[in-house]
Phi, psi and omega in degrees: 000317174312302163332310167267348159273345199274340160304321201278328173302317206268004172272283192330338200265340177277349155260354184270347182288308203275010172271321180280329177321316203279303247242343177239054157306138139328301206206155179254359177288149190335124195176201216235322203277319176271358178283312196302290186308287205297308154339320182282321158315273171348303220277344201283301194276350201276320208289146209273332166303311186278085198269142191205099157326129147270354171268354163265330153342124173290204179274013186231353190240359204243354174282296164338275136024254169329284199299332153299335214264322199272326189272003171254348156288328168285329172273003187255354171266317172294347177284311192281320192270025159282295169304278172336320188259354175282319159292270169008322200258342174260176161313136165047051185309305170345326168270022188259325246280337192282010166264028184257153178283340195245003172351287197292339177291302209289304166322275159347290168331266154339299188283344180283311201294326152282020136281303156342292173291343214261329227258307177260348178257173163316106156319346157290350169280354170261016157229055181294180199248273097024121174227125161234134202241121177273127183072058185279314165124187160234008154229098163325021199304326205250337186266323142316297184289003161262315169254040155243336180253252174017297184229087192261358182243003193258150150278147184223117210259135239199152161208149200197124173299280192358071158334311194267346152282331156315349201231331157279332189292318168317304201283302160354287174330292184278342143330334191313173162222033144227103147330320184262331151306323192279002180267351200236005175216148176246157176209136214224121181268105145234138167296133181316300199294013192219040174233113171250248204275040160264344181260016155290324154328317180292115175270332185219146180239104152259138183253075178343134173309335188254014180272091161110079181305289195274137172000325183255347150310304143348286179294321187288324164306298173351290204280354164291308195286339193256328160294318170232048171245184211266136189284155186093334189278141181292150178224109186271128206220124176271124179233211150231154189212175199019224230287340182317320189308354170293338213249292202198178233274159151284138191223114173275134180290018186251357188273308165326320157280351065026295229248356150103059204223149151276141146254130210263330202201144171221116220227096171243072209322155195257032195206151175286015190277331194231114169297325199256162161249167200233144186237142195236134206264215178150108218283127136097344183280141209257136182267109187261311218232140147314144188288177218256116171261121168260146012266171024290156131217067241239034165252028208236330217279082190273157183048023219283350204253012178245065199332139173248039192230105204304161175244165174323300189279351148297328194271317184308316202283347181258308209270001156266014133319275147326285169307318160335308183275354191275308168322000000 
């Protein structure tokens, strides 16, 4: 035990160096110097070996923390709306999406949480009629691959505080060279917490990782969503889990059940291919059986033998890519 703390001390001490780095940037928008710090940080927090109670952090590493957690949202939003005006400048951007550094992750992602629903929830919920994905962002990747692979028959409802990221996630759209995704999905400016009984529409609620950063923000969306969504409906919820909380906010299922949700499934990948863990719910149900926590899931597990979590000069190498064809 002694062993796995003083490892587990001397990672925490190696993120707080690349914390201290992150943090005396100019700017968190895209550039060499932070696609680099922030790659090494992924590779640094993802691998399933790098285990770190974040809940166990004293108050000076658990400070840390947060603030890391609040400059890779912001930098992952500057990152997608950088991308969005770089696709955006070619022909048919949609056929581009595999020049985002986390393309292959965010695919992976996907294909687990719809495994994930079709497996542990009511078959009609891996076909919803209604998809609505909170914190779509200003590159929609994930609100794509549902409704063009996942859910080829749902509407998919997009929600963004952002305007202006709503308005490159559009523009996207009418770039597009499909028609029948861009007919079956919207994007809509709004705070999650200022949605009542529009969110009664919904058969599956997906929740981005960065809508509620700190804890207590969190619960609160949580427990907004569990007031007003439709009893039966699925709610898929993005966490994180060991050294990953460093990366984007941790969300405990007892916080999910709290919010007056079954929890149905806990999906914690065994592989550096994904930073979130996913946790998938159901409004209005009393938890008769305990959830299934994975792994195993490994019919979840895609590609395993191919890391989708870029090293530096892979990541460099898409976003001088990106600028190349945007030029």
């Amino acid at each position: 035990m002694g062993g796995e703390n003083k490892e587990a001390a001397a990672l925490v001490r190696k993120i707080a160096g690349l914390h201290a780095a992150i943090s005396k940037l100019p700017s968190l928008s895209p550039s060499p110097e932070a696609d680099a710090l922030f790659t090494a940080l992924v590779a640094l927090c993802a691998p399933p070996s790098a285990a770190v109670d974040v809940a166990a952090l004293g108050p000076r590493a658990r400070r840390m923390r947060a603030d890391l957690v609040r400059l890779c949202a912001d930098a992952e939003a500057r990152l997608e709306a950088h991308c969005s005006d770089a696709l955006a400048a070619l022909d048919a951007p949609l056929d581009h999406l595999r020049l985002f550094p986390y393309h292959d992750s965010y695919v992976r992602l996907g294909e687990l949480e719809h495994a994930l629903l079709s497996r542990h929830a009511p078959d009609h919920l891996a076909v919803p009629a209604r998809v609505a994905f909170l914190g779509s962002g200003s590159l929609p990747l994930s609100a794509l691959l549902l409704a063009a692979r996942h859910m080829p028959d749902a509407a998919v409802d997009c929600f963004d505080r952002c305007g202006a990221a709503n308005e490159r996630a559009r523009r996207l759209l009418l770039r597009g060279n499909d028609a029948g995704v861009a007919a079956r999905m919207s994007f809509r400016t709004a705070d999650v917490e200022g949605l009542t009984h529009e969110l009664a529409a919904y058969d599956v609620v997906f929740l981005a990782a960065p809508v509620g950063i700190t804890l207590e923000e969190k619960a609160r969306v949580i427990a907004h969503l569990g007031r007003h969504m439709a009893a039966g409906a699925a709610l898929v919820v993005r966490s994180a889990h060991g050294a990953r909380g460093f990366l984007c906010p941790v969300v405990e299922p007892a916080e999910v059940r709290r919010g007056r949700f079954q929890v149905l499934a806990v999906h914690h990948p065994d592989n550096a291919e994904m930073v979130y863990s996913v946790i998938v719910a159901r409004k209005g149900y009393l938890e008769l059986v305990p959830p299934v926590v994975s792994p195993p899931c490994n019919c979840c597990e895609v590609e395993k033998t191919r890391s989708s979590v870029p090293s530096t000069s892979c990541h460099l190498d898409a976003m001088d890519e990106i600028r190349r064809r945007a030029w």
